[in-house]
Coordinates of C-alpha atoms and ligand atoms in Angstrom, one line a residue:
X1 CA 1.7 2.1 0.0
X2 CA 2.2 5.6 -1.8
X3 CA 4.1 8.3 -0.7
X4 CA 1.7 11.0 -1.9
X5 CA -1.3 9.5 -1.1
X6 CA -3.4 11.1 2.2
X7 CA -4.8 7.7 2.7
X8 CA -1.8 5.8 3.1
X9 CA -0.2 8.8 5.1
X10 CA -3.2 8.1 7.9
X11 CA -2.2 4.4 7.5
X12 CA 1.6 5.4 8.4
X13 CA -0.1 7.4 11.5
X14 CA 1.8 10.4 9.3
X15 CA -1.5 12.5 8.9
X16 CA -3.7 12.7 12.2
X17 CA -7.7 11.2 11.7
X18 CA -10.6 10.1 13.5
X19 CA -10.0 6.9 13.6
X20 CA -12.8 4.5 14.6
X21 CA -11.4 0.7 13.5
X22 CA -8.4 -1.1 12.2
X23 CA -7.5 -4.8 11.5
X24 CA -4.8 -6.6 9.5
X25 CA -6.1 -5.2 6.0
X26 CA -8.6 -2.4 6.9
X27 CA -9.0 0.7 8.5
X28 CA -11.8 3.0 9.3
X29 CA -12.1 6.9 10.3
X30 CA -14.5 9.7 10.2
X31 CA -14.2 12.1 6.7
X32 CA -13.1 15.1 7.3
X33 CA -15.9 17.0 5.3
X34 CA -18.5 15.0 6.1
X35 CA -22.1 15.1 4.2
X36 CA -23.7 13.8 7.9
X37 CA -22.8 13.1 11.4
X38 CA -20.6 9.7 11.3
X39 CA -19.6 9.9 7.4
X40 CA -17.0 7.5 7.9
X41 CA -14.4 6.0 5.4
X42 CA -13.3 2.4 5.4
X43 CA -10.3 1.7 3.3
X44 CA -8.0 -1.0 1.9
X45 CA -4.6 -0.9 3.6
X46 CA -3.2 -1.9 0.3
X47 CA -3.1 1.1 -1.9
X48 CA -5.2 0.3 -4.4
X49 CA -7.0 2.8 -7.0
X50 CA -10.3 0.8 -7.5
X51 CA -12.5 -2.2 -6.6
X52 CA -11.8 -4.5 -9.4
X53 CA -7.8 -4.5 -8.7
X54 CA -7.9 -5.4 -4.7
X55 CA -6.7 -8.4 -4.1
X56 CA -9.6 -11.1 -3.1
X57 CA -8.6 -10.9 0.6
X58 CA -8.6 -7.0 0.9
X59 CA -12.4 -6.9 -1.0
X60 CA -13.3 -9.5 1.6
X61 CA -11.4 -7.9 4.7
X62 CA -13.3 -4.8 3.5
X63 CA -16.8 -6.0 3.1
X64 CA -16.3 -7.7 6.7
X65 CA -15.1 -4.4 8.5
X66 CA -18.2 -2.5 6.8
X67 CA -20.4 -5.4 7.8
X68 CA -19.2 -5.1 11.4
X69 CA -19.4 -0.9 11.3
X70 CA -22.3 0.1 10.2
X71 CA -24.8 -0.4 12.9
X72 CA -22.3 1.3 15.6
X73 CA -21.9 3.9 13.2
X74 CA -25.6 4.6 12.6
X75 CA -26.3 3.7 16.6
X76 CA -23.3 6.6 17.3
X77 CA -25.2 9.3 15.5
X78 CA -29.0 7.9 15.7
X79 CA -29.2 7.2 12.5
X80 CA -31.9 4.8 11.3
X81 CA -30.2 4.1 8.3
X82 CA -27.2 5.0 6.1
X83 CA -26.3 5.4 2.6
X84 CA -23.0 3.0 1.6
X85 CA -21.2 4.1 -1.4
X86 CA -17.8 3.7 -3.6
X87 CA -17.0 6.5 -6.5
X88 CA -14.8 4.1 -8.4
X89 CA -13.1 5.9 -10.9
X90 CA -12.3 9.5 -11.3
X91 CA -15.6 10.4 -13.9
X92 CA -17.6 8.9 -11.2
X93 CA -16.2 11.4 -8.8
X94 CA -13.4 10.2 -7.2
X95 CA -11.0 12.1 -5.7
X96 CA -8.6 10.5 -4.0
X97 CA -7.4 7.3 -5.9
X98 CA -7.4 5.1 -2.8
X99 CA -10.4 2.5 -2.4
X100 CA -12.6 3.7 0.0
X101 CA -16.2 2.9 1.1
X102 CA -18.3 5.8 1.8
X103 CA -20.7 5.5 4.9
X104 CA -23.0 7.9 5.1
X105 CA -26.0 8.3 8.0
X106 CA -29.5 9.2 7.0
X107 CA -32.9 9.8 8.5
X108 CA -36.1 10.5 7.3
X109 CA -36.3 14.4 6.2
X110 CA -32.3 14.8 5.5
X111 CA -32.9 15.8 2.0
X112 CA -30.1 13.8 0.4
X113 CA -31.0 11.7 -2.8
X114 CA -30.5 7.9 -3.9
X115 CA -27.7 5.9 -5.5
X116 CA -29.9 5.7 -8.5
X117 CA -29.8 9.1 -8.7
X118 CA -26.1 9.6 -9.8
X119 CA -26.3 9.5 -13.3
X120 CA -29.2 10.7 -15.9
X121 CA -27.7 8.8 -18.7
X122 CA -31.3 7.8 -20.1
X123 CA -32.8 4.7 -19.7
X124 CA -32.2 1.5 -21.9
X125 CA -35.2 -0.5 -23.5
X126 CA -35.9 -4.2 -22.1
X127 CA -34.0 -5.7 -24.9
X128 CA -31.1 -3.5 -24.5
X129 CA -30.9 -4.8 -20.5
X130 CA -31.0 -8.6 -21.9
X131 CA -27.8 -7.5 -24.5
X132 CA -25.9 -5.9 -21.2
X133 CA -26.6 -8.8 -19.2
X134 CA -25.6 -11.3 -21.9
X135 CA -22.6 -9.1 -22.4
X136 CA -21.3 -9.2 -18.8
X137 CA -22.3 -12.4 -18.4
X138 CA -19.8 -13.8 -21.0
X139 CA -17.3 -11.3 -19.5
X140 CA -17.2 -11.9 -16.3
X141 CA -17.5 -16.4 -16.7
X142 CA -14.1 -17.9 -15.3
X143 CA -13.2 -18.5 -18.8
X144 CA -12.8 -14.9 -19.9
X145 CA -11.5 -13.3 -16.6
X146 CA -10.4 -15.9 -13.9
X147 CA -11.8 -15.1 -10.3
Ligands
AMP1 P1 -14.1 10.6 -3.1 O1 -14.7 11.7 -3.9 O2 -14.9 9.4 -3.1 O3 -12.7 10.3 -3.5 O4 -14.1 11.2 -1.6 C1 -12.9 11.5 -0.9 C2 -13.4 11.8 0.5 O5 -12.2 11.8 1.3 C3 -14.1 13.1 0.6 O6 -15.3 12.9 1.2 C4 -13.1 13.9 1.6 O7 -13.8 14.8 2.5 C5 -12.4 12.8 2.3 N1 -11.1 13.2 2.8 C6 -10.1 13.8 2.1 N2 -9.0 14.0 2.9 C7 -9.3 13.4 4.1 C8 -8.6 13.3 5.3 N3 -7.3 13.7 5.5 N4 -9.3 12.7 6.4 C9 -10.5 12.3 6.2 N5 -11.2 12.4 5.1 C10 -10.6 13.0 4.0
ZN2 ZN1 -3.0 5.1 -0.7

């Protein structure tokens, strides 16, 4: 828990929200600039800047609440389908340094883009993708980083 973060403060029950779900590790409410009807957040209850320093339980707690949200959040709002997201990282546009998965409604004619579409860094040649693979292959084996 942080004292200054607004995340943890609508943990604490110390900032209002829309809440739609809570469990033991998780909690789920509506953003309050939303890009579409039902743009919810689902959070960590741990405070925890990104992905890759949750704790095993709160990834999986958090994958299991978004796995049980998404179709009454898409059914709430009539959305056919939804856009799921995580800026992880501050140059990938996050702004409030407190995992949280993005949910985000779409329909056909909505005009919004693709994850793909984030970055236009260029794209890397065929042996350049074998290199990357290799590389985080070897990086992320239980020797070098233990699961
Ligand atoms: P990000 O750029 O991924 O860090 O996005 C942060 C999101 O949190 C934005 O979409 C904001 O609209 C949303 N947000 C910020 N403060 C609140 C709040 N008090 N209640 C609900 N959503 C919030
Ligand atoms: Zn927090």
């Amino acid at each position: 828990m942080s004292d200054r973060c607004v995340f943890c403060r609508i943990i604490r029950g110390e900032t209002s929200s829309y809440k739609v779900y809570e469990d033991g590790r998780a909690l789920a409410f509506l953003d309050i600039n939303p890009s579409a009807p039902g743009h919810t957040l689902i959070i960590p209850k741990a405070h925890v800047a990104r992905v890759e320093d949750l704790q095993e339980e709160d990834a999986i707690s958090l994958f299991s609440a978004l796995h049980r949200l998404v179709e009454p959040i898409q059914r709430a709002v009539e959305a056919p389908a939804c856009t799921i997201g995580i800026n992880n990282g501050p140059e990938s546009g996050q702004e409030i340094p407190h995992v949280h998965v993005h949910v985000i409604p779409r329909s056909r004619g909505d005009h919004g883009g693709i994850i793909q579409g984030v970055t236009r860094t260029g794209r890397p040649q065929r042996h350049e993708i074998a290199e990357t693979a290799a590389k985080i292959r070897e990086l992320a084996s239980p020797d070098v980083r233990p699961l």
